[in-house]
């Protein structure tokens, strides 16, 4: 035991000295970089101020949350893409291709297949209703219990994920650029809360356009720099191919294989449906245009925009590999997480150009801002429409339009502070980063199943549907969080080109452990790829929702056959599916 402890002390001493040497050789941000970052934050804030001044007093929640249905198709299409992508996406997709290869890019096919389903089946139902909260549909189709259960699951999901969106990029930037993670979290969180609260959904959407441009510039900067260094884009591709990073042929039917054509296309299909067909963030954005046809155009345009950004991010991972193919930063001990690869690349290659690293960080911040602003506005809708207003109705009172608008802004501030708090709390929960990424699938699948039960079947009842939702959530969380997951095998890396300063004594051992997955020691369902969590949760919810509905129909003699036909999916023209109208709302309320 003493010998083991003495070796540990020696190891820690070596690592401490190595870390000190690396920090001494690492580049840091300069004044020009901070000026670029501050300018980006000021522009985002200025958009909120502008729309607060030009938007008048914002007397109604329709104006604050739906921009009076006056947004353009182009703006909404870009905003749909921006709120879908986050800083975690930019950092994570590039590192995914660096570490595991290009197979992940196939997921965009699943997204493309899901686009017409969202545009022509799910979206018309929401557009007929014209509700501020997507969960109001569940109130009309099933009842208040279904609405509350789904909105609570969504609220928890989004709050946790937003905390991670703030924390994970801040941690990566701190490790590679020296920018304080606390300053990053507070800067993004407070600025985003400021302009989202002040300007409402219109400010959020317009800011998304500006931030999307910065996101694209940040990723293209990586690719252009790597291409100059490598001698062209073709050299980057050839280097990635020689390093076994180019792969599009995984056709295995084994669901425990992390990424295959089947898991990516099918899993991507259901993930996209859950994000765009049953998610308050995206539904709210699509309802800010004037009619259904415009909303369908926006969703159709958002898919190629998101795919282009995704594919560019994928290629940026290959570009980074071309730089570090002979000296892997993780194996050499320069970084502690693959998510730090992109900012490390920027500091290694562009720190000699003042302001360029700042432009890259502004792009990462923009990705975080677009996601957090979408969250703040949508969660404010949920709190007001799904919790506050129903509670007041239960007490026999109503919230006036002026009070609703003021309450919306106060709620947005409170939600923003909650997200910032969650980001700091994430620092002390080591496993919460991976857990928060997985929770989008384990919550999104069952919630999608609940909406689908309502829109596709007249047979489903509230008790049965809620039973399906709860069992689906329990099952998804069990396979998602039931046990720590085996580490997937990484593609080979090299440290042959590293100088002595950057070589870590434990690099070889760490890599060998990463290669060993230990699959045989894990329960089979715990080994299933995370890409299957969403479709499995969806199927379980549908199955038990229908079985439960049949059982409860027999026991309680439930009958909900007299609901308004516009609460169900129908394939028709945009003109036929325009607007149900608020005046018809009483007709389609569920009397049960």
mmCIF file of C-alpha atoms in Angstrom, residues 314-447:
data_model
loop_
_atom_site.group_PDB
_atom_site.id
_atom_site.type_symbol
_atom_site.label_atom_id
_atom_site.label_comp_id
_atom_site.label_asym_id
_atom_site.label_seq_id
_atom_site.Cartn_x
_atom_site.Cartn_y
_atom_site.Cartn_z
ATOM 1 C CA UNK A 314 -17.727 17.141 -39.515
ATOM 2 C CA UNK A 315 -15.045 18.208 -41.988
ATOM 3 C CA UNK A 316 -13.533 20.548 -39.399
ATOM 4 C CA UNK A 317 -12.844 17.465 -37.283
ATOM 5 C CA UNK A 318 -10.888 15.944 -40.186
ATOM 6 C CA UNK A 319 -9.059 19.255 -40.589
ATOM 7 C CA UNK A 320 -8.030 19.172 -36.936
ATOM 8 C CA UNK A 321 -6.889 15.550 -37.346
ATOM 9 C CA UNK A 322 -4.634 16.598 -40.229
ATOM 10 C CA UNK A 323 -2.905 18.937 -37.809
ATOM 11 C CA UNK A 324 -2.520 16.511 -34.891
ATOM 12 C CA UNK A 325 -2.200 13.144 -36.688
ATOM 13 C CA UNK A 326 1.331 12.651 -35.380
ATOM 14 C CA UNK A 327 0.790 14.147 -31.916
ATOM 15 C CA UNK A 328 -2.634 13.487 -30.472
ATOM 16 C CA UNK A 329 -3.286 16.206 -27.838
ATOM 17 C CA UNK A 330 -5.314 13.914 -25.558
ATOM 18 C CA UNK A 331 -2.798 11.072 -25.539
ATOM 19 C CA UNK A 332 0.092 13.498 -25.060
ATOM 20 C CA UNK A 333 -1.643 15.121 -22.090
ATOM 21 C CA UNK A 334 -2.135 18.567 -23.563
ATOM 22 C CA UNK A 335 -5.918 18.405 -23.105
ATOM 23 C CA UNK A 336 -8.196 16.382 -20.858
ATOM 24 C CA UNK A 337 -11.246 16.094 -23.137
ATOM 25 C CA UNK A 338 -11.807 15.656 -26.869
ATOM 26 C CA UNK A 339 -14.177 18.651 -26.787
ATOM 27 C CA UNK A 340 -11.107 20.846 -26.269
ATOM 28 C CA UNK A 341 -9.622 19.918 -29.649
ATOM 29 C CA UNK A 342 -11.170 22.772 -31.640
ATOM 30 C CA UNK A 343 -10.209 25.658 -29.312
ATOM 31 C CA UNK A 344 -6.715 24.128 -28.878
ATOM 32 C CA UNK A 345 -6.302 24.090 -32.659
ATOM 33 C CA UNK A 346 -7.261 27.757 -32.872
ATOM 34 C CA UNK A 347 -4.797 28.792 -30.181
ATOM 35 C CA UNK A 348 -1.993 26.706 -31.712
ATOM 36 C CA UNK A 349 -2.451 27.988 -35.265
ATOM 37 C CA UNK A 350 -4.066 31.429 -35.061
ATOM 38 C CA UNK A 351 -2.986 33.022 -31.789
ATOM 39 C CA UNK A 352 -0.299 34.977 -33.654
ATOM 40 C CA UNK A 353 -3.085 36.885 -35.429
ATOM 41 C CA UNK A 354 -4.692 39.192 -32.808
ATOM 42 C CA UNK A 355 -8.467 39.132 -32.934
ATOM 43 C CA UNK A 356 -8.850 35.849 -34.861
ATOM 44 C CA UNK A 357 -9.062 33.632 -31.754
ATOM 45 C CA UNK A 358 -11.560 36.139 -30.407
ATOM 46 C CA UNK A 359 -13.641 35.740 -33.578
ATOM 47 C CA UNK A 360 -13.626 31.962 -33.101
ATOM 48 C CA UNK A 361 -14.694 32.279 -29.459
ATOM 49 C CA UNK A 362 -17.415 34.716 -30.547
ATOM 50 C CA UNK A 363 -18.675 31.947 -32.863
ATOM 51 C CA UNK A 364 -18.711 29.419 -30.008
ATOM 52 C CA UNK A 365 -20.465 31.943 -27.772
ATOM 53 C CA UNK A 366 -22.969 32.590 -30.558
ATOM 54 C CA UNK A 367 -23.822 28.894 -30.719
ATOM 55 C CA UNK A 368 -24.430 28.946 -26.980
ATOM 56 C CA UNK A 369 -26.415 32.190 -27.123
ATOM 57 C CA UNK A 370 -28.763 30.918 -29.828
ATOM 58 C CA UNK A 371 -29.586 27.783 -27.833
ATOM 59 C CA UNK A 372 -29.954 29.508 -24.471
ATOM 60 C CA UNK A 373 -32.106 32.317 -25.867
ATOM 61 C CA UNK A 374 -34.399 29.734 -27.472
ATOM 62 C CA UNK A 375 -34.651 27.986 -24.114
ATOM 63 C CA UNK A 376 -35.425 31.119 -22.113
ATOM 64 C CA UNK A 377 -38.244 32.232 -24.375
ATOM 65 C CA UNK A 378 -39.773 28.762 -24.651
ATOM 66 C CA UNK A 379 -39.567 27.954 -20.950
ATOM 67 C CA UNK A 380 -41.166 31.323 -20.182
ATOM 68 C CA UNK A 381 -44.073 30.277 -22.441
ATOM 69 C CA UNK A 382 -44.382 26.949 -20.640
ATOM 70 C CA UNK A 383 -44.375 28.506 -17.168
ATOM 71 C CA UNK A 384 -46.927 31.157 -18.109
ATOM 72 C CA UNK A 385 -49.277 29.142 -20.321
ATOM 73 C CA UNK A 386 -49.025 25.688 -18.727
ATOM 74 C CA UNK A 387 -48.614 26.545 -15.051
ATOM 75 C CA UNK A 388 -49.534 30.144 -14.160
ATOM 76 C CA UNK A 389 -52.671 30.650 -16.267
ATOM 77 C CA UNK A 390 -54.258 27.244 -15.480
ATOM 78 C CA UNK A 391 -53.569 27.819 -11.783
ATOM 79 C CA UNK A 392 -55.308 31.194 -11.912
ATOM 80 C CA UNK A 393 -58.288 29.657 -13.716
ATOM 81 C CA UNK A 394 -58.581 27.041 -10.991
ATOM 82 C CA UNK A 395 -58.867 29.880 -8.484
ATOM 83 C CA UNK A 396 -61.533 31.600 -10.569
ATOM 84 C CA UNK A 397 -59.429 34.495 -11.872
ATOM 85 C CA UNK A 398 -57.873 35.517 -15.181
ATOM 86 C CA UNK A 399 -54.534 37.145 -16.030
ATOM 87 C CA UNK A 400 -54.938 40.281 -18.141
ATOM 88 C CA UNK A 401 -52.866 40.872 -21.277
ATOM 89 C CA UNK A 402 -50.721 43.572 -19.688
ATOM 90 C CA UNK A 403 -50.048 41.466 -16.624
ATOM 91 C CA UNK A 404 -49.268 38.437 -18.816
ATOM 92 C CA UNK A 405 -46.645 40.345 -20.781
ATOM 93 C CA UNK A 406 -45.000 41.693 -17.626
ATOM 94 C CA UNK A 407 -45.103 38.254 -16.032
ATOM 95 C CA UNK A 408 -43.501 36.777 -19.163
ATOM 96 C CA UNK A 409 -40.499 39.067 -18.823
ATOM 97 C CA UNK A 410 -40.119 38.345 -15.127
ATOM 98 C CA UNK A 411 -40.354 34.613 -15.808
ATOM 99 C CA UNK A 412 -37.716 34.902 -18.562
ATOM 100 C CA UNK A 413 -35.339 36.578 -16.088
ATOM 101 C CA UNK A 414 -35.945 33.899 -13.452
ATOM 102 C CA UNK A 415 -35.446 31.099 -15.989
ATOM 103 C CA UNK A 416 -32.216 32.722 -17.177
ATOM 104 C CA UNK A 417 -30.884 32.810 -13.624
ATOM 105 C CA UNK A 418 -31.910 29.174 -13.163
ATOM 106 C CA UNK A 419 -29.955 28.180 -16.269
ATOM 107 C CA UNK A 420 -26.874 30.028 -15.012
ATOM 108 C CA UNK A 421 -27.232 28.318 -11.631
ATOM 109 C CA UNK A 422 -27.556 24.944 -13.325
ATOM 110 C CA UNK A 423 -24.347 25.642 -15.265
ATOM 111 C CA UNK A 424 -22.395 26.224 -12.044
ATOM 112 C CA UNK A 425 -24.049 23.222 -10.434
ATOM 113 C CA UNK A 426 -22.878 21.072 -13.369
ATOM 114 C CA UNK A 427 -19.276 21.622 -12.293
ATOM 115 C CA UNK A 428 -19.838 19.422 -9.271
ATOM 116 C CA UNK A 429 -21.719 16.606 -11.039
ATOM 117 C CA UNK A 430 -19.097 14.937 -13.186
ATOM 118 C CA UNK A 431 -21.484 12.667 -15.056
ATOM 119 C CA UNK A 432 -24.082 15.320 -15.754
ATOM 120 C CA UNK A 433 -22.514 16.334 -19.091
ATOM 121 C CA UNK A 434 -23.095 13.002 -20.786
ATOM 122 C CA UNK A 435 -26.369 12.578 -18.881
ATOM 123 C CA UNK A 436 -27.740 15.891 -20.156
ATOM 124 C CA UNK A 437 -26.916 15.022 -23.759
ATOM 125 C CA UNK A 438 -28.630 11.644 -23.410
ATOM 126 C CA UNK A 439 -31.713 13.107 -21.733
ATOM 127 C CA UNK A 440 -32.771 14.766 -24.987
ATOM 128 C CA UNK A 441 -33.304 11.302 -26.417
ATOM 129 C CA UNK A 442 -34.753 9.594 -23.349
ATOM 130 C CA UNK A 443 -37.293 12.394 -22.793
ATOM 131 C CA UNK A 444 -37.886 13.359 -26.427
ATOM 132 C CA UNK A 445 -38.920 9.868 -27.558
ATOM 133 C CA UNK A 446 -41.760 9.323 -25.044
ATOM 134 C CA UNK A 447 -43.021 12.925 -25.390
#
